[in-house]
């Protein structure tokens, strides 16, 4: 252990959320007034009381990785390779709000674990980052956020406006006269979602930005006379939080019709997911030969070679070999999300292997996560850590950590949950 960040992650417990500041940052007296009193009952593991320290070198490497990944995966050659759907002519390709790039930190730099197109938690992590409290003046020297969060809400409003402009270049996002645009935040049974509180925060933010905003399940939306509607009200834009990424579920027919016809602006949309987030892409990005075929620069290929762990598609031809070498891999379903049905190879049973070996999976080289020591009831406990970079158009907007124990990230670990990221010189 020779980095300052390593030392602090082992022995520094100088920061914790200021509960009053967190309540204020979450506007818990207004939009979350009904939820806040039950925070410890329903979301007791949402926020960790401990931040994660990350060196500037690692942070800059993640910035560059996100930039390079975005550039590579929006190139014409990549679009042709993945055959991303584009059902109607768009003036420009939408970027997709709140792209999420998940990393594990290693001695040789950050390693990409996966890419998400509707990454949750950004609003909550912004509030948590702003609510940190240092126990003494000396600790203030290390209370440096990994990104500038001072104007982040304005940047997020601009991000939605940019997504609108890319698909509706001649129509103002916020009209000066006439009715307001209506945006729908759409997810299955939204009020039962664990991150529903941030839907309320987004609703409040976007309303302050000049929009009408509804939070709706897809079943509450209808396709009427060439319009997507909610209770008779026309929907102009959809912030899509569904995990039915291609809108193929028959229950989502109205949404799909709105997307295929171009009747609504969608962000993110099926094309965004097809370009960036299919787990199959991890295998392609780690294939050096394919990088040459794509015509990517030597720098792009070098960054990808360093940041993307070797990943292989699970096929009948290599199944026996991957089973024999399973301890060196992490297995993920191609269409999975949120660590569902994902397995560490050394934890696999023959019964589970018999099931997943018949399904579309990838085997990603196992990259152990870094660690953070936390205190729970005055006792030290070692948790695993991953880093999420929330980004737009290839630019990182916010870093956040997730602390957990077990095979994959979760919100059930004592001392774990979302954690702010602080930058250190080394």
XYZ file of N, CA and C in Angstrom, residues 13 15-17 40 43-52 128 371-385 401-405 410-420:
141
model
N -11.779 7.658 8.797
C -13.233 7.637 8.993
C -13.725 9.041 9.348
N -15.191 11.380 7.596
C -16.320 11.995 6.924
C -17.578 11.167 7.131
N -18.657 11.854 7.224
C -19.951 11.181 7.307
C -21.003 12.179 6.866
N -22.162 11.696 6.422
C -23.199 12.622 5.984
C -23.705 13.476 7.154
N -34.911 5.389 7.300
C -34.195 4.319 7.975
C -34.944 2.986 7.932
N -34.931 2.457 3.442
C -33.698 2.683 2.690
C -32.504 2.798 3.640
N -32.454 1.903 4.611
C -31.409 2.022 5.627
C -30.007 1.786 5.075
N -29.900 1.132 3.901
C -28.595 0.872 3.310
C -28.403 1.633 1.995
N -29.174 2.704 1.807
C -29.036 3.492 0.586
C -27.737 4.287 0.581
N -27.419 4.915 1.717
C -26.242 5.766 1.822
C -25.250 5.174 2.817
N -23.994 5.095 2.407
C -22.948 4.724 3.344
C -22.531 5.944 4.143
N -22.081 5.703 5.368
C -21.579 6.804 6.196
C -20.116 7.105 5.901
N -19.536 6.441 4.917
C -18.110 6.550 4.626
C -17.894 6.859 3.156
N -17.000 7.810 2.864
C -16.655 8.126 1.483
C -15.498 7.278 0.998
N -15.289 7.278 -0.322
C -14.191 6.536 -0.934
C -13.173 7.518 -1.491
N -25.810 13.482 -1.607
C -24.913 12.870 -0.632
C -23.541 13.525 -0.666
N -11.128 -2.125 -2.056
C -11.775 -2.268 -0.762
C -11.822 -0.943 -0.013
N -12.804 -0.851 0.850
C -12.926 0.303 1.748
C -13.261 -0.219 3.138
N -12.496 0.154 4.124
C -12.785 -0.213 5.499
C -13.748 0.816 6.076
N -14.840 0.346 6.639
C -15.834 1.217 7.256
C -15.971 0.822 8.719
N -16.666 1.645 9.464
C -16.980 1.312 10.847
C -18.476 1.113 10.986
N -18.837 -0.020 11.569
C -20.231 -0.337 11.860
C -20.317 -0.648 13.342
N -21.034 0.191 14.066
C -21.117 0.038 15.531
C -19.719 -0.002 16.155
N -18.850 0.907 15.686
C -17.479 1.057 16.190
C -16.578 -0.137 15.884
N -17.022 -1.041 15.034
C -16.183 -2.154 14.616
C -15.801 -1.986 13.149
N -14.535 -2.291 12.826
C -14.052 -2.183 11.462
C -14.631 -3.321 10.606
N -15.007 -2.960 9.386
C -15.555 -3.934 8.454
C -15.048 -3.591 7.060
N -14.568 -4.589 6.340
C -14.044 -4.362 4.997
C -15.125 -4.646 3.959
N -15.402 -3.634 3.135
C -16.383 -3.754 2.063
C -15.699 -3.641 0.704
N -16.359 -4.125 -0.300
C -15.899 -3.965 -1.678
C -16.408 -2.626 -2.219
N -15.734 -2.137 -3.252
C -16.113 -0.835 -3.811
C -16.071 -0.885 -5.329
N -19.473 6.124 -5.639
C -19.051 4.763 -5.307
C -20.235 3.990 -4.764
N -20.130 2.673 -4.865
C -21.067 1.779 -4.195
C -20.238 0.823 -3.349
N -20.538 0.791 -2.052
C -19.837 -0.086 -1.121
C -20.758 -1.247 -0.771
N -20.191 -2.449 -0.746
C -21.051 -3.631 -0.577
C -20.210 -4.823 -0.143
N -20.894 -5.865 0.337
C -20.278 -7.180 0.480
C -21.121 -8.167 -0.322
N -25.086 -4.204 -4.046
C -26.446 -4.317 -3.523
C -26.655 -3.191 -2.519
N -27.842 -3.071 -2.033
C -28.155 -2.075 -1.009
C -28.682 -2.798 0.231
N -27.927 -3.841 0.617
C -28.318 -4.625 1.781
C -27.168 -4.814 2.764
N -26.054 -4.123 2.548
C -24.858 -4.354 3.367
C -24.741 -3.319 4.476
N -24.560 -3.782 5.704
C -24.324 -2.855 6.807
C -23.065 -2.041 6.522
N -23.193 -0.715 6.597
C -22.063 0.171 6.297
C -21.927 0.501 4.832
N -22.735 -0.167 3.971
C -22.608 0.024 2.533
C -23.649 0.963 1.968
N -23.724 0.983 0.631
C -24.632 1.866 -0.082
C -23.857 2.828 -0.962
N -24.557 3.825 -1.485
C -23.883 4.872 -2.245
C -22.904 5.610 -1.334
N -21.759 5.996 -1.909
C -20.752 6.730 -1.148
C -20.144 7.809 -2.028
N -19.831 8.970 -1.458
C -19.201 10.020 -2.251
C -17.756 9.641 -2.586
